[in-house]
Amino acid sequence: MIALPIAFVTFIVCWIAVPIFFGLLRLFGFYTTVDEMQSKVYVLFGSVVLILNEPGLHSPFLRLGPRALIVNLFGTVHNVDHRLDQEYLRSQPVNSEEGTPMGIGVWYEMRVGEPVDFLFRNTDPRGSLRANVANATVRCLSNMPLESLLENRHKMSRVVRGEVSPKSESWGYQLGSIYIRKVHFRDANMIQQIEQKVVNRLRQVTSAIRQVGANQVAVIKSTAEKEAASEFARAAAMRPFLVGKALQEIGQDKEILEAVFEILETQNMLAGDVELTLIPTGQKELLSSLLASQSQKFNQPHEARHAQDHSYHPPDLHPNPPPFPDTHT
């Protein structure tokens, strides 16, 4: 029964008394902690009496002595952030050497290097650094050739950084990278004119490329046609030579030559509009009978032959042909 009240009192004491105890120790400067990328600046009666830059546990009492007991009561402790920060300034107005109104976007990064200078050398170091970067951009990059503004961003970034760095260090800042991220035209009409020129130029380039392609295709096509015509002509010239050579080879063999002529003769006979009489081999009597009947047929009078053969109609000759011209006279 006694242990329970003791445990309750111990819990209350540890829950309330211990934080109060350590709070009093911090209040009177017996210890303090510094976070990573942080620093503490102790100011007493208008003077900086202690700067703690290293992260970890520190004892201001060991460094300040008895002043640590009142520095938190009558002085001020500034917590300074040393983490990397960045900012982007949009469309800083500059004019090119040709008078073109241009806008420049500047990106830069910075961090606090000297906490005392950051706190007491300038009432608004961040705003002053922003104004310094903007002024340096306008001052250093104005009156540059338009071509350089559009192409040499790395060089322009180095120029601006070299102009801003000394002043920013006096305000406790360590300036990191400065980069010209964007260069653009500020005049809307000029932008439209440039877009129209770019579109027209692209159309011209496209048509030129298309015309060059068509010309090349035409050249290739004409060359191919020329070669094809040459090959056809060569083939046409070689055909009689090859046929003659083949006939010459055929003519060297007598049997083949006779067979060829016989075939040609047969083809001519079949192609002609004449009557053919085929006599079997060994039928000489039949041939004699046919010749005898044919002779009788031709011995008949003209009217009888004409009556029998209605398919034959010889042309009528002129009874009195004109005399031949006298060639001797």
mmCIF file of N, CA and C in Angstrom, residues 243 246-269:
data_model
loop_
_atom_site.group_PDB
_atom_site.id
_atom_site.type_symbol
_atom_site.label_atom_id
_atom_site.label_comp_id
_atom_site.label_asym_id
_atom_site.label_seq_id
_atom_site.Cartn_x
_atom_site.Cartn_y
_atom_site.Cartn_z
ATOM 1 N N VAL A 243 20.221 -15.756 -133.166
ATOM 2 C CA VAL A 243 19.405 -16.590 -134.050
ATOM 3 C C VAL A 243 20.228 -17.085 -135.240
ATOM 4 N N ALA A 246 22.525 -19.749 -134.155
ATOM 5 C CA ALA A 246 21.825 -21.017 -133.949
ATOM 6 C C ALA A 246 21.488 -21.678 -135.286
ATOM 7 N N LEU A 247 21.044 -20.856 -136.253
ATOM 8 C CA LEU A 247 20.742 -21.426 -137.575
ATOM 9 C C LEU A 247 22.000 -21.966 -138.246
ATOM 10 N N GLN A 248 23.109 -21.274 -138.031
ATOM 11 C CA GLN A 248 24.367 -21.750 -138.598
ATOM 12 C C GLN A 248 24.740 -23.107 -138.018
ATOM 13 N N GLU A 249 24.569 -23.238 -136.702
ATOM 14 C CA GLU A 249 24.857 -24.524 -136.069
ATOM 15 C C GLU A 249 23.906 -25.607 -136.567
ATOM 16 N N ILE A 250 22.627 -25.191 -136.772
ATOM 17 C CA ILE A 250 21.658 -26.172 -137.279
ATOM 18 C C ILE A 250 22.003 -26.578 -138.714
ATOM 19 N N GLY A 251 22.453 -25.582 -139.523
ATOM 20 C CA GLY A 251 22.738 -25.877 -140.924
ATOM 21 C C GLY A 251 23.916 -26.820 -141.112
ATOM 22 N N GLN A 252 24.756 -26.966 -140.134
ATOM 23 C CA GLN A 252 25.869 -27.897 -140.255
ATOM 24 C C GLN A 252 25.417 -29.353 -140.272
ATOM 25 N N ASP A 253 24.226 -29.611 -139.718
ATOM 26 C CA ASP A 253 23.679 -30.966 -139.740
ATOM 27 C C ASP A 253 22.658 -31.054 -140.876
ATOM 28 N N LYS A 254 22.921 -31.916 -141.871
ATOM 29 C CA LYS A 254 22.072 -31.971 -143.049
ATOM 30 C C LYS A 254 20.668 -32.436 -142.728
ATOM 31 N N GLU A 255 20.516 -33.428 -141.899
ATOM 32 C CA GLU A 255 19.196 -33.976 -141.570
ATOM 33 C C GLU A 255 18.344 -32.926 -140.855
ATOM 34 N N ILE A 256 18.934 -32.267 -139.945
ATOM 35 C CA ILE A 256 18.174 -31.226 -139.230
ATOM 36 C C ILE A 256 17.781 -30.112 -140.175
ATOM 37 N N LEU A 257 18.713 -29.741 -141.079
ATOM 38 C CA LEU A 257 18.411 -28.673 -142.022
ATOM 39 C C LEU A 257 17.237 -29.062 -142.910
ATOM 40 N N GLU A 258 17.252 -30.308 -143.407
ATOM 41 C CA GLU A 258 16.139 -30.758 -144.236
ATOM 42 C C GLU A 258 14.840 -30.791 -143.452
ATOM 43 N N ALA A 259 14.913 -31.246 -142.218
ATOM 44 C CA ALA A 259 13.695 -31.276 -141.398
ATOM 45 C C ALA A 259 13.152 -29.872 -141.155
ATOM 46 N N VAL A 260 14.065 -28.930 -140.963
ATOM 47 C CA VAL A 260 13.619 -27.545 -140.751
ATOM 48 C C VAL A 260 12.942 -26.997 -141.984
ATOM 49 N N PHE A 261 13.576 -27.212 -143.152
ATOM 50 C CA PHE A 261 12.960 -26.717 -144.379
ATOM 51 C C PHE A 261 11.633 -27.394 -144.660
ATOM 52 N N GLU A 262 11.575 -28.679 -144.349
ATOM 53 C CA GLU A 262 10.300 -29.392 -144.548
ATOM 54 C C GLU A 262 9.214 -28.824 -143.641
ATOM 55 N N ILE A 263 9.588 -28.540 -142.420
ATOM 56 C CA ILE A 263 8.595 -27.944 -141.498
ATOM 57 C C ILE A 263 8.154 -26.581 -141.975
ATOM 58 N N LEU A 264 9.142 -25.808 -142.453
ATOM 59 C CA LEU A 264 8.778 -24.483 -142.944
ATOM 60 C C LEU A 264 7.875 -24.577 -144.161
ATOM 61 N N GLU A 265 8.174 -25.504 -145.045
ATOM 62 C CA GLU A 265 7.345 -25.678 -146.233
ATOM 63 C C GLU A 265 5.934 -26.109 -145.841
ATOM 64 N N THR A 266 5.863 -27.035 -144.905
ATOM 65 C CA THR A 266 4.540 -27.482 -144.435
ATOM 66 C C THR A 266 3.768 -26.333 -143.796
ATOM 67 N N GLN A 267 4.443 -25.516 -143.013
ATOM 68 C CA GLN A 267 3.769 -24.368 -142.401
ATOM 69 C C GLN A 267 3.253 -23.410 -143.459
ATOM 70 N N ASN A 268 4.040 -23.158 -144.495
ATOM 71 C CA ASN A 268 3.590 -22.261 -145.559
ATOM 72 C C ASN A 268 2.402 -22.841 -146.305
ATOM 73 N N MET A 269 2.451 -24.139 -146.520
ATOM 74 C CA MET A 269 1.321 -24.773 -147.199
ATOM 75 C C MET A 269 0.057 -24.693 -146.365
#
